[in-house]
Tab-separated table of C-alpha atoms and ligand atoms in Angstrom:
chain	number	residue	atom	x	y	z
A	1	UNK	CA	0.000	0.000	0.000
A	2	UNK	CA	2.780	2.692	-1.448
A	3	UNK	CA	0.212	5.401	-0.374
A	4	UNK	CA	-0.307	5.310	3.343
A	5	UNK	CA	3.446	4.768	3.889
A	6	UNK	CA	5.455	7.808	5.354
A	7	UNK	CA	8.063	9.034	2.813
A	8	UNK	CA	11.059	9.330	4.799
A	9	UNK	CA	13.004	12.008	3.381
A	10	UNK	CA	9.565	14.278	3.089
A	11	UNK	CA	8.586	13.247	6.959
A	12	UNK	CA	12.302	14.018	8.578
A	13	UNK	CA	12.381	17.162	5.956
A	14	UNK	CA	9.226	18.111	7.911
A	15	UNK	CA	10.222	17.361	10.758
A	16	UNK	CA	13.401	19.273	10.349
A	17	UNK	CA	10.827	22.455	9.481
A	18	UNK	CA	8.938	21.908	12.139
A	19	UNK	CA	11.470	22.187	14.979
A	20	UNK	CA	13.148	25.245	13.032
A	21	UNK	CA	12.101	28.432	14.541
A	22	UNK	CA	13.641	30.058	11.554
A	23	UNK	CA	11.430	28.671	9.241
A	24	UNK	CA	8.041	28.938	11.170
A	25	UNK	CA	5.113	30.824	9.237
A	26	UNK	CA	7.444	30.557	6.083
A	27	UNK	CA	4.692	28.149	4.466
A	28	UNK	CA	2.421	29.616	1.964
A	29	UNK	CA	-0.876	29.990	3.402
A	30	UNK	CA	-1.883	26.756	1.193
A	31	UNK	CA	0.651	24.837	2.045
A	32	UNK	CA	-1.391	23.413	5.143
A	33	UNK	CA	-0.638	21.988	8.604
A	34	UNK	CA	0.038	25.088	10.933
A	35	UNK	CA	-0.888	27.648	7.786
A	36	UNK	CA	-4.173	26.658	7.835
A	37	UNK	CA	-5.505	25.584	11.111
A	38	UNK	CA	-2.992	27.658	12.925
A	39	UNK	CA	-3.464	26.425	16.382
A	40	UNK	CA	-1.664	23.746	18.688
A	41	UNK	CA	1.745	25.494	19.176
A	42	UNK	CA	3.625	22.401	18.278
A	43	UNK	CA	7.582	22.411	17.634
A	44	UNK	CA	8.211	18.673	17.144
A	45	UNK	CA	6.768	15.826	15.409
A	46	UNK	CA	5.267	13.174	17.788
A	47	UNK	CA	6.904	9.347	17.857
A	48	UNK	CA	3.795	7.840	19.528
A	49	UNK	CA	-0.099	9.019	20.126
A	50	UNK	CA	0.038	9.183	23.816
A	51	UNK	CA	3.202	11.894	23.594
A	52	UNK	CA	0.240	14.199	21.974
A	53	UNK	CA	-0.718	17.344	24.035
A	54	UNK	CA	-3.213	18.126	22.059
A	55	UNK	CA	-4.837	17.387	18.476
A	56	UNK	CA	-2.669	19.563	16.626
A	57	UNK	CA	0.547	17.202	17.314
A	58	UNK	CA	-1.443	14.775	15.204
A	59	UNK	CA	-2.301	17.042	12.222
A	60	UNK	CA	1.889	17.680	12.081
A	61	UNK	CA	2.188	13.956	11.838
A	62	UNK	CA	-0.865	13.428	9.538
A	63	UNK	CA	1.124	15.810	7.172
A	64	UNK	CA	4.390	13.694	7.402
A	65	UNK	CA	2.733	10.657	6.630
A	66	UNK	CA	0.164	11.270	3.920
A	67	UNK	CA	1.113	11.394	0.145
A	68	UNK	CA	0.157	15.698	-0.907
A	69	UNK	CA	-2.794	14.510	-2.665
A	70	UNK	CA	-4.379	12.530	0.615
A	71	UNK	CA	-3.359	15.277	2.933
A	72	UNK	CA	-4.405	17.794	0.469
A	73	UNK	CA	-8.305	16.524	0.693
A	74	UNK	CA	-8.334	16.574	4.229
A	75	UNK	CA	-7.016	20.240	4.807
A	76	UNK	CA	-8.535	21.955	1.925
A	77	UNK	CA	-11.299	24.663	1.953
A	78	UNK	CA	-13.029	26.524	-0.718
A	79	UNK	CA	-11.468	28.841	-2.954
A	80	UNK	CA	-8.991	30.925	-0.834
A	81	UNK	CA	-10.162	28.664	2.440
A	82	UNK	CA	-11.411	31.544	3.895
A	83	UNK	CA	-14.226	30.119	5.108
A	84	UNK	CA	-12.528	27.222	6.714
A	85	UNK	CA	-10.303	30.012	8.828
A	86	UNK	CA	-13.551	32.013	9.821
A	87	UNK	CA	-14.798	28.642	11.519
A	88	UNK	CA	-11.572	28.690	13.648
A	89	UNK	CA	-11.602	31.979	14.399
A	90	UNK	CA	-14.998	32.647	15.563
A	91	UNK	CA	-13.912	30.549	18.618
A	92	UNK	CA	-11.338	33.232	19.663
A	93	UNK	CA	-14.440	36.304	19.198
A	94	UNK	CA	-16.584	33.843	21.962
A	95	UNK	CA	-15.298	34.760	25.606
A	96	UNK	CA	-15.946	32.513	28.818
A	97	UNK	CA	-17.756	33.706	31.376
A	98	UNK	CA	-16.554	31.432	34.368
A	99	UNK	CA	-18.850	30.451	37.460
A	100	UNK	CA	-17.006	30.343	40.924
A	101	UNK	CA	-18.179	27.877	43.644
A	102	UNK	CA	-20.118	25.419	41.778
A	103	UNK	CA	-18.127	22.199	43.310
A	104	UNK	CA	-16.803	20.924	39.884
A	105	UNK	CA	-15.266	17.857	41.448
A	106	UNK	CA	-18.098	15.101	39.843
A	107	UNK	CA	-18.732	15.743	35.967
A	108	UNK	CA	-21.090	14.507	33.974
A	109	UNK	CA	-20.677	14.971	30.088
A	110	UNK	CA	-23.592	12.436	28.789
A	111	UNK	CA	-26.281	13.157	26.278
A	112	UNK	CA	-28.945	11.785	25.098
A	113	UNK	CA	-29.935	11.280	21.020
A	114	UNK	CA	-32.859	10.016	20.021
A	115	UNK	CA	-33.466	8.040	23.523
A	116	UNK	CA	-29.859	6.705	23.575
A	117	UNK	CA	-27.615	8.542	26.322
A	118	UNK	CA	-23.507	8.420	25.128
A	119	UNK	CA	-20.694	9.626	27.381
A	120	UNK	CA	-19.969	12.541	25.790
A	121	UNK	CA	-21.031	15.187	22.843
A	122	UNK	CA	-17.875	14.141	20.898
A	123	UNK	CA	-19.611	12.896	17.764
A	124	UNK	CA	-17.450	11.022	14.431
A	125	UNK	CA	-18.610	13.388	12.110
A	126	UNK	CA	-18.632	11.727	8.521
A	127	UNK	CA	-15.414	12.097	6.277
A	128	UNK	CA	-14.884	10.239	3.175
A	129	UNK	CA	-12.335	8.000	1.440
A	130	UNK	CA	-10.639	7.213	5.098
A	131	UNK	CA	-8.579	4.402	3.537
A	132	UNK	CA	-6.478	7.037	1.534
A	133	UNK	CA	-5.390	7.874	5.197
A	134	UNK	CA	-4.641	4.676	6.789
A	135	UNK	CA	-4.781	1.193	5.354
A	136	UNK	CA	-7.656	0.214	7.820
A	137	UNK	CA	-9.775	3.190	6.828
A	138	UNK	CA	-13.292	3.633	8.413
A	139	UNK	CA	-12.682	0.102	10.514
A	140	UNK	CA	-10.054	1.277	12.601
A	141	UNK	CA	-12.375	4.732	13.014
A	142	UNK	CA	-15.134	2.689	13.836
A	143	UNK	CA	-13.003	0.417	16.472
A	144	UNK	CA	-11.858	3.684	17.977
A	145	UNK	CA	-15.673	4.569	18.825
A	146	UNK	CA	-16.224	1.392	20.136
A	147	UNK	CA	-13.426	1.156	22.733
A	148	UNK	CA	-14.393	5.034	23.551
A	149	UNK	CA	-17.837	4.543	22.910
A	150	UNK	CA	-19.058	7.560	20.734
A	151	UNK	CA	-21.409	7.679	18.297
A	152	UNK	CA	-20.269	7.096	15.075
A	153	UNK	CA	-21.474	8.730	11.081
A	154	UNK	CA	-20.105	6.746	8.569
A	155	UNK	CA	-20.036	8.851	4.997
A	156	UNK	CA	-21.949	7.828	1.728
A	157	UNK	CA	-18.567	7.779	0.100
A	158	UNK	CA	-16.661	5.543	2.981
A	159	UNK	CA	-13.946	3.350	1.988
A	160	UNK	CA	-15.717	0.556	4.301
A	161	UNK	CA	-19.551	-0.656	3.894
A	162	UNK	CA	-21.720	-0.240	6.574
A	163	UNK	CA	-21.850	-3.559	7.376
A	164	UNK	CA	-18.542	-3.671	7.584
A	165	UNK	CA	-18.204	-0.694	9.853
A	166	UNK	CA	-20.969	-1.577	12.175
A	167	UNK	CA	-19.168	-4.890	12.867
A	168	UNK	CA	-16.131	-2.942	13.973
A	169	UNK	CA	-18.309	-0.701	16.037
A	170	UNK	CA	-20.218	-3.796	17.744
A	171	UNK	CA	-23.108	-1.729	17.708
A	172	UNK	CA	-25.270	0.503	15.221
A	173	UNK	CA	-23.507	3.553	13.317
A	174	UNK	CA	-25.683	6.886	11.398
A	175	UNK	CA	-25.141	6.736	7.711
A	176	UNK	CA	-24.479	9.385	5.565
A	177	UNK	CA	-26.408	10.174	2.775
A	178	UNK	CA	-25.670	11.992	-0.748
A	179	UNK	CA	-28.708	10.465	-2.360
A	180	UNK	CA	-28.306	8.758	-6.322
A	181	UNK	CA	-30.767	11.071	-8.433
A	182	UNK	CA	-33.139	8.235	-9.828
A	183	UNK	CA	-35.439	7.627	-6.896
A	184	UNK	CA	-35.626	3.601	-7.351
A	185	UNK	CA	-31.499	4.050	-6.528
A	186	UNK	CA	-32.340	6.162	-3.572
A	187	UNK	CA	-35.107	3.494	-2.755
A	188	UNK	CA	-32.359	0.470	-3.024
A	189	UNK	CA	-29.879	2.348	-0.750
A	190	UNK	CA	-32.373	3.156	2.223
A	191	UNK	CA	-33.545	-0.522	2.036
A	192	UNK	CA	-29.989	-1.500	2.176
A	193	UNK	CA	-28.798	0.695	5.075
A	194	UNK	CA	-32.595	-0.140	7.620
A	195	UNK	CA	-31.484	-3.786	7.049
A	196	UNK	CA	-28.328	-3.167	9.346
A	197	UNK	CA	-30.701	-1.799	11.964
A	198	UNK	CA	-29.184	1.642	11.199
A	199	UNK	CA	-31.551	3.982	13.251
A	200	UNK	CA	-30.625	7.563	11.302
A	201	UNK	CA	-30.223	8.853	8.050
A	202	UNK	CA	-28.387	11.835	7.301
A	203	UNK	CA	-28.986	14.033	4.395
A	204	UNK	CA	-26.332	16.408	3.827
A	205	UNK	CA	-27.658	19.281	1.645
A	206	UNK	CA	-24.654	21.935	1.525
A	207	UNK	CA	-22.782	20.702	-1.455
A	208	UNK	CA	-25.416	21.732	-4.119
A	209	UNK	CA	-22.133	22.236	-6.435
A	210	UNK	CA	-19.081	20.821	-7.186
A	211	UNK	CA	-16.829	23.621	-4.379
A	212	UNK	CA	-14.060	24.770	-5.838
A	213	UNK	CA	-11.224	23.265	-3.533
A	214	UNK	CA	-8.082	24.906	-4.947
A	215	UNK	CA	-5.836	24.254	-1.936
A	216	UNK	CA	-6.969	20.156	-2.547
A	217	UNK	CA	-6.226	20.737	-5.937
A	218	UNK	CA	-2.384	22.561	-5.779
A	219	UNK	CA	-1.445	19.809	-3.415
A	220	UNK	CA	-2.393	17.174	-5.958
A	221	UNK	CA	-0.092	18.689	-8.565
A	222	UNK	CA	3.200	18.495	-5.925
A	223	UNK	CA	2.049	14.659	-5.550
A	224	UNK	CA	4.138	12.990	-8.162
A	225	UNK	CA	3.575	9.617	-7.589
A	226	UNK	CA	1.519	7.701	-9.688
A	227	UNK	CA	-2.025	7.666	-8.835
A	228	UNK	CA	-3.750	5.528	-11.834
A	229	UNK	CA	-2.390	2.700	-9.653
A	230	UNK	CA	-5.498	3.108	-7.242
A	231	UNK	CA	-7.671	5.756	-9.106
A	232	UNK	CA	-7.487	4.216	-12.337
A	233	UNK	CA	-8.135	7.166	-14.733
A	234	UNK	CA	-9.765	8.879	-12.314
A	235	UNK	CA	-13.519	8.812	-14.185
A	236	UNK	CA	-16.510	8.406	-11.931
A	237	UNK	CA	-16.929	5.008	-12.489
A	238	UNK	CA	-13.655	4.101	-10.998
A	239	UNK	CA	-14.466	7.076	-8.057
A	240	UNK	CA	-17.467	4.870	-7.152
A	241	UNK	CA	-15.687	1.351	-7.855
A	242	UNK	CA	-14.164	2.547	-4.130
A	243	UNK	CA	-17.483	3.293	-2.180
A	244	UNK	CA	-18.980	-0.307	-1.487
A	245	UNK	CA	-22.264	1.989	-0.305
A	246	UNK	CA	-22.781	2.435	-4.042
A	247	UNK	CA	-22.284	-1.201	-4.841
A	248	UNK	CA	-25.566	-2.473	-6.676
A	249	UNK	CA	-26.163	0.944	-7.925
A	250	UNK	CA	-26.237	1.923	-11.166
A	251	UNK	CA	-23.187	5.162	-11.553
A	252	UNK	CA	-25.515	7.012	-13.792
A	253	UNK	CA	-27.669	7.250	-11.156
A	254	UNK	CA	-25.643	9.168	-9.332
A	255	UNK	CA	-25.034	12.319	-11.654
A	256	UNK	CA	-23.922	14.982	-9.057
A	257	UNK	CA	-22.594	13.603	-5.439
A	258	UNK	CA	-23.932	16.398	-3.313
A	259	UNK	CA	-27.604	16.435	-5.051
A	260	UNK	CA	-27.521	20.028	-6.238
A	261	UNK	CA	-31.277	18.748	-7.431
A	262	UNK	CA	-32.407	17.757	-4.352
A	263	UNK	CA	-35.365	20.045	-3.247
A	264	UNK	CA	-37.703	20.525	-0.192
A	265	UNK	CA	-40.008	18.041	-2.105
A	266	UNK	CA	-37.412	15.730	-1.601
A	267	UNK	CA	-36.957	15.710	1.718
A	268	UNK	CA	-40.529	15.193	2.330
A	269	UNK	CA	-40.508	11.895	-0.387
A	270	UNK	CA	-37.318	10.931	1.602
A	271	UNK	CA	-38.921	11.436	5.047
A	272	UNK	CA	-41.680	9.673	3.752
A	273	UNK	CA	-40.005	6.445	2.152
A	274	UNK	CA	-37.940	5.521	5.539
A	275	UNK	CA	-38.298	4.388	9.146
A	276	UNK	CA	-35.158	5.956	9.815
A	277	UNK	CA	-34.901	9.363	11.842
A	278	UNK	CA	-34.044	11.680	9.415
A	279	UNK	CA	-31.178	14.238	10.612
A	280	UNK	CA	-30.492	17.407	8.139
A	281	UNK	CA	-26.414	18.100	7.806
A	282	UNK	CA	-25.476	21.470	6.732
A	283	UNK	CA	-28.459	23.807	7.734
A	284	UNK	CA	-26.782	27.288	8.506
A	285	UNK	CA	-30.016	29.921	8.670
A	286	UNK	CA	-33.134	30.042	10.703
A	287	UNK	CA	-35.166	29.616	7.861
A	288	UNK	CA	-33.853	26.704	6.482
A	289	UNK	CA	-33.758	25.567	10.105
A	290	UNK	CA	-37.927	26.295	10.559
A	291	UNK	CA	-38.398	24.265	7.225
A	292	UNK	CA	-36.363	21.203	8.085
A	293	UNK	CA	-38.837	21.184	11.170
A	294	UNK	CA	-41.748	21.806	8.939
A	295	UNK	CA	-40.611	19.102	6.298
A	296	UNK	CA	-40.356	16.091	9.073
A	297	UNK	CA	-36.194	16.741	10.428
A	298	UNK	CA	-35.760	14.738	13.413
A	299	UNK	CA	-32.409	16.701	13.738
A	300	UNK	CA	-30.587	19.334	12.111
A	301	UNK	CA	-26.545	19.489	11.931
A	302	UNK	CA	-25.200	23.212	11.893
A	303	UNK	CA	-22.269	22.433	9.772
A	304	UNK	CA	-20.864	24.199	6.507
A	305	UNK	CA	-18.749	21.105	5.731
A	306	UNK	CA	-15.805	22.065	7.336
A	307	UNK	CA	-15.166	25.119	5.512
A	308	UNK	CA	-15.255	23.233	1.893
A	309	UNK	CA	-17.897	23.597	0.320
A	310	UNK	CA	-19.489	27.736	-0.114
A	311	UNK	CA	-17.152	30.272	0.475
A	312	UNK	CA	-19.865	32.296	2.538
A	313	UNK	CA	-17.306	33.531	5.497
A	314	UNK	CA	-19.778	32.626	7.740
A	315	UNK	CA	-18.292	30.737	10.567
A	316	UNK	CA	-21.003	27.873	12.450
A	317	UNK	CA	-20.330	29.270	15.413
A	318	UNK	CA	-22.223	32.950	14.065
A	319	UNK	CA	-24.976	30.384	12.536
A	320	UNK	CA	-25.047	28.141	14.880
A	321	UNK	CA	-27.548	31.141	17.695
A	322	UNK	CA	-30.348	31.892	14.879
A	323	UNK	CA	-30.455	28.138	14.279
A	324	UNK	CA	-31.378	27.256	17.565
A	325	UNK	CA	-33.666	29.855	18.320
A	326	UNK	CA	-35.887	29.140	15.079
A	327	UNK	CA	-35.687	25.425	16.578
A	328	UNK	CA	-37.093	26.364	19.671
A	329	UNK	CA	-36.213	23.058	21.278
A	330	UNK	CA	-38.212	20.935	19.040
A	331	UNK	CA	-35.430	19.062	18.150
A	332	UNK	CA	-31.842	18.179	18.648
A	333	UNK	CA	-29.440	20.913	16.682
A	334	UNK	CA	-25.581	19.452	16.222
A	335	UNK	CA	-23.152	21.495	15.000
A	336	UNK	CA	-19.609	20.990	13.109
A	337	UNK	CA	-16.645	23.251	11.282
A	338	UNK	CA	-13.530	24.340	13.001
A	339	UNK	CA	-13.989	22.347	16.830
A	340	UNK	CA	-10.315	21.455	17.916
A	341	UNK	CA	-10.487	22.121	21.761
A	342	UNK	CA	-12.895	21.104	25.251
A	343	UNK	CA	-13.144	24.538	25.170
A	344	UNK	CA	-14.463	24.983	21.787
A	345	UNK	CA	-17.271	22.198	21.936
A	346	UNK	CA	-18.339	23.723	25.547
A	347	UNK	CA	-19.135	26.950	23.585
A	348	UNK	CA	-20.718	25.445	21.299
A	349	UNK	CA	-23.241	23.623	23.950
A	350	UNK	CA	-23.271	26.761	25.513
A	351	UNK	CA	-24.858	28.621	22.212
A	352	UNK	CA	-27.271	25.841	22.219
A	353	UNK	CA	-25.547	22.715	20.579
A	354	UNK	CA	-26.982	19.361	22.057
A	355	UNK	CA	-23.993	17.464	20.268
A	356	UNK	CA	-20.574	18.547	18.678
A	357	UNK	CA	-19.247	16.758	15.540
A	358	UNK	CA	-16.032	16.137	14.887
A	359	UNK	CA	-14.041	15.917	11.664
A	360	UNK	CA	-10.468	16.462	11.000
A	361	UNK	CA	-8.925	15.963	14.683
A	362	UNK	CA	-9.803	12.118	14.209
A	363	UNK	CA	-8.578	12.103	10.200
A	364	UNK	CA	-5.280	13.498	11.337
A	365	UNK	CA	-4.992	10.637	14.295
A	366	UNK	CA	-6.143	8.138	11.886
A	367	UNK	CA	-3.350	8.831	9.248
A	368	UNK	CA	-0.952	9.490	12.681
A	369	UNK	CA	-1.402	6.082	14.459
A	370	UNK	CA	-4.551	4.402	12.888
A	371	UNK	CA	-7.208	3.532	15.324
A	372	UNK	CA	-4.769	4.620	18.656
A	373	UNK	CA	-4.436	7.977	17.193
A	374	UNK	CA	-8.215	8.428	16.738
A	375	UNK	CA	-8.605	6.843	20.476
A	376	UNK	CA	-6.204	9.679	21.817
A	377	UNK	CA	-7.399	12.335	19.913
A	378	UNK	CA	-11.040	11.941	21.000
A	379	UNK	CA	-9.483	10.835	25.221
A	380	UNK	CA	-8.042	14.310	24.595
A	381	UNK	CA	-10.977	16.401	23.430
A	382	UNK	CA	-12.876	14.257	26.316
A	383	UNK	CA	-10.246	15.561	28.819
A	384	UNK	CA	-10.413	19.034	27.608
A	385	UNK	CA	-13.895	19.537	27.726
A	386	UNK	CA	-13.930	18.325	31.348
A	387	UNK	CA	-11.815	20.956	32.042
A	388	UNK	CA	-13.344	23.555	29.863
A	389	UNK	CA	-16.969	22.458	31.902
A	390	UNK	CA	-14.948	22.625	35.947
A	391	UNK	CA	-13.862	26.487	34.903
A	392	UNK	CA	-17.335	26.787	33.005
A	393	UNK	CA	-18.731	25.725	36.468
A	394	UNK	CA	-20.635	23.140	34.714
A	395	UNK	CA	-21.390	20.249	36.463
A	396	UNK	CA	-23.640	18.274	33.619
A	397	UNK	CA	-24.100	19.256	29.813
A	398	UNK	CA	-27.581	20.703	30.954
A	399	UNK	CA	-25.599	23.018	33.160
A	400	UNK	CA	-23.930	24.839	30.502
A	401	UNK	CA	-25.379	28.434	29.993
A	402	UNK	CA	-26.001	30.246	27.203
A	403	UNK	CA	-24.893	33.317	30.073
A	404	UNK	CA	-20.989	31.139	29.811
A	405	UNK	CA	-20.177	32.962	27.073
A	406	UNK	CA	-20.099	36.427	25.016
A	407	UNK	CA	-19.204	37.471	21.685
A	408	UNK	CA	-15.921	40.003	21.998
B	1	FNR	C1	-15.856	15.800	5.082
B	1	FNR	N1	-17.204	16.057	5.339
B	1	FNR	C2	-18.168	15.238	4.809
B	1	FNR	N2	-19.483	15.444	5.101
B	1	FNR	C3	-20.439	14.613	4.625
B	1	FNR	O1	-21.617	14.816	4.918
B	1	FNR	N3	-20.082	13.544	3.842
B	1	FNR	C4	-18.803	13.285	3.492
B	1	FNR	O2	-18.513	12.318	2.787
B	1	FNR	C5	-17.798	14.165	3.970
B	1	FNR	N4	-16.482	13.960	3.644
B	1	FNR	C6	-15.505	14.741	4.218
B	1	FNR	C7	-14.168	14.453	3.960
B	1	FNR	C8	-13.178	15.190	4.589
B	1	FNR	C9	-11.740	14.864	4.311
B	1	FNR	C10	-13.522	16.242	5.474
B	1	FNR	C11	-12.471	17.042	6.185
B	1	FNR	C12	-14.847	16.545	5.709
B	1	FNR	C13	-17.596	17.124	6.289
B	1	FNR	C14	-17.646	16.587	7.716
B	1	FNR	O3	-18.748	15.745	7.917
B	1	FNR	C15	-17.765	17.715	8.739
B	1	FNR	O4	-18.857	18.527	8.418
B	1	FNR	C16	-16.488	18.554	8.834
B	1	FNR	O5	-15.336	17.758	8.690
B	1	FNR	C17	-16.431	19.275	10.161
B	1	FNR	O6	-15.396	20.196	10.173
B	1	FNR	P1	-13.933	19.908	10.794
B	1	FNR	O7	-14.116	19.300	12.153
B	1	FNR	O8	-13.241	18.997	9.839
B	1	FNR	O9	-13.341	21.263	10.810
């Protein structure tokens, strides 16, 4: 598997950049790792997950290891990614307003989804094509939220089938949806995915065009290996060959993967045709947000894909407020885009949030240290948000305030 192993002379030349202090914010802001996400503070590359201090020591070893395409998919934005920085900094514009006395020494970070109660708010948000990071892909993802126990979204373009996945979770997983266009395709995949006992169905709606991911795109052209090997010529039909959800599926059903004509009127025949809860990924206004109530939502994720797919500028954090007040607490609002610290999902619970979805933190463990990497990264976000909730004084998720925080 040429593609998931480290180069050595690219990771110690990165390595050798990282520790210089001469060289640091040298990178082109495309270039990734610290010149996009910024954060972390880290000097050296990382030997082993549990040297990590936070999850920024494994997006510096993600980098070493991955080939530029791989890594170049994971980091990019849209366009000039400005829209992927607005998500992280709209955290540092949201101040804490700490509560004294409120005998912090018991926490309790559960929710409850849909009935179930999990440990924490730390959700797998879906990301696709995970075995271009690691050789075990979506399994050892899926192990990691079984040993940690948190729920799991697997992506409609996962390098792992369901089945597959729910095995390695022992227990059931969310799918994913980007739906084929001919309805009787549509039909076929929902049958297939309530046979695993899958309770939810996600419906991502913010990719209604192909986004323009230029920093995915000038990484591809530094990758000079040969990539027909595994992406044959690179035509849909070999895209889809590698997404066993899409097995039994005609590809020319499929003519655009985010469903840019998908329509209210589909929601409601989609609704209509499952027994799955139907969650809405990627709803960023209050209107949007009263109409996925309207039209049946059983949830709503507040998510603009990480930053990659419009270039609005409009962080989720500034969306996330007018989302939650149009809900009105009729149903669960997630949110995603940007969340790297405790301290960043506890202000998003704080603005309303019920659960926080995670998606590059676990990518860059997985292409780290496979399913240990993932484990650390989400024992670390689970530490830090413990911590973030004791100088919240937060004693239990319901605890946190809206009153815990203010815009700057
Ligand atoms: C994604 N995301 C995504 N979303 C989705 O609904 N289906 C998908 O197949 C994918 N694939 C995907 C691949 C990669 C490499 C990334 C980084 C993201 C979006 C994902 O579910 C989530 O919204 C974001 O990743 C959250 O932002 P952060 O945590 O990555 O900043």
């Amino acid at each position: 598997m040429p593609v998931h192993r480290p180069d050595p002379t690219r990771r110690d030349f990165l390595r050798f950049l990282a520790a210089s202090p001469l060289l640091a914010g040298s990178w082109p802001d495309w270039a990734g790792g610290a010149g996009l996400t910024g954060d972390g503070g880290q000097q050296a590359l990382i030997d082993r997950a549990d040297q990590a201090l936070n999850v920024f020591d494994f997006e510096a070893v993600a980098e070493a290891n991955l080939p530029p395409a791989h890594w170049g998919y994971i980091q990019t934005g849209v366009r000039d990614d400005a829209t992927l920085r607005a998500n992280r900094e709209a955290f540092s514009k949201l101040k804490l307003r700490a509560r004294r006395l409120v005998g912090v020494s018991d926490i309790d970070m559960s929710v409850e989804l849909f009935g179930e109660r999990w440990p924490t708010p730390i959700v797998i948000a879906p990301t696709g094509s995970q075995r271009g990071f690691h050789p075990e892909g979506e399994v050892a993802v899926a192990r990691a939220a079984r040993s940690r126990n948190h729920l799991m979204v697997l992506s409609n373009v996962a390098t792992t089938s369901l089945e597959d996945a729910i095995e390695a979770r022992g227990a059931p997983i969310w799918q994913q949806f980007y739906p084929p266009e001919r309805w009787e395709s549509t039909r076929r995949l929902l049958r297939r995915v309530e046979a695993t006992g899958c309770p939810v169905a996600v419906l991502t709606v913010d990719l209604p065009a192909m986004s323009n991911r230029e920093t995915e795109l000038r990484y591809a052209r530094m990758d000079t290996r040969d990539c027909t090997r595994c992406h044959g010529n690179n035509s849909g039909e070999d895209y889809f060959s590698r997404k066993p959800m899409y097995d039994g599926i005609d590809r020319a059903d499929i003519t655009e993967i985010g469903g840019g004509w998908m329509d209210w009127a589909f929601v409601d025949r989609f609704k209509a045709e499952t027994s799955m809860r139907l969650v809405i990924k990627g709803i960023v206004t209050a209107e949007d947000a009263r109409r996925s109530v309207d039209h049946g939502a059983d949830a709503i994720v507040v998510s603009n894909h990480g930053g990659r797919a419009a270039e609005s500028l409009r962080s989720t954090l500034e969306s996330l407020p007018e989302v939650v007040e149009a809900v009105d607490g009729r149903i669960p609002v997630l949110v995603d885009s940007g969340f790297r610290r405790g301290m960043d999902i506890l202000k998003g619970l704080a603005l309303g949030a019920t659960a926080v979805q995670i998606g590059r933190p676990y990518l860059w463990g997985l292409a780290a240290f496979g399913q240990e990497g993932v484990e650390t990264v989400l024992d670390l976000l689970t530490a830090e948000l413990e911590i973030a909730m004791k100088f919240a004084g937060a004693r239990s998720i319901d605890e946190i305030e809206r009153s815990m925080v203010e815009w700057a």
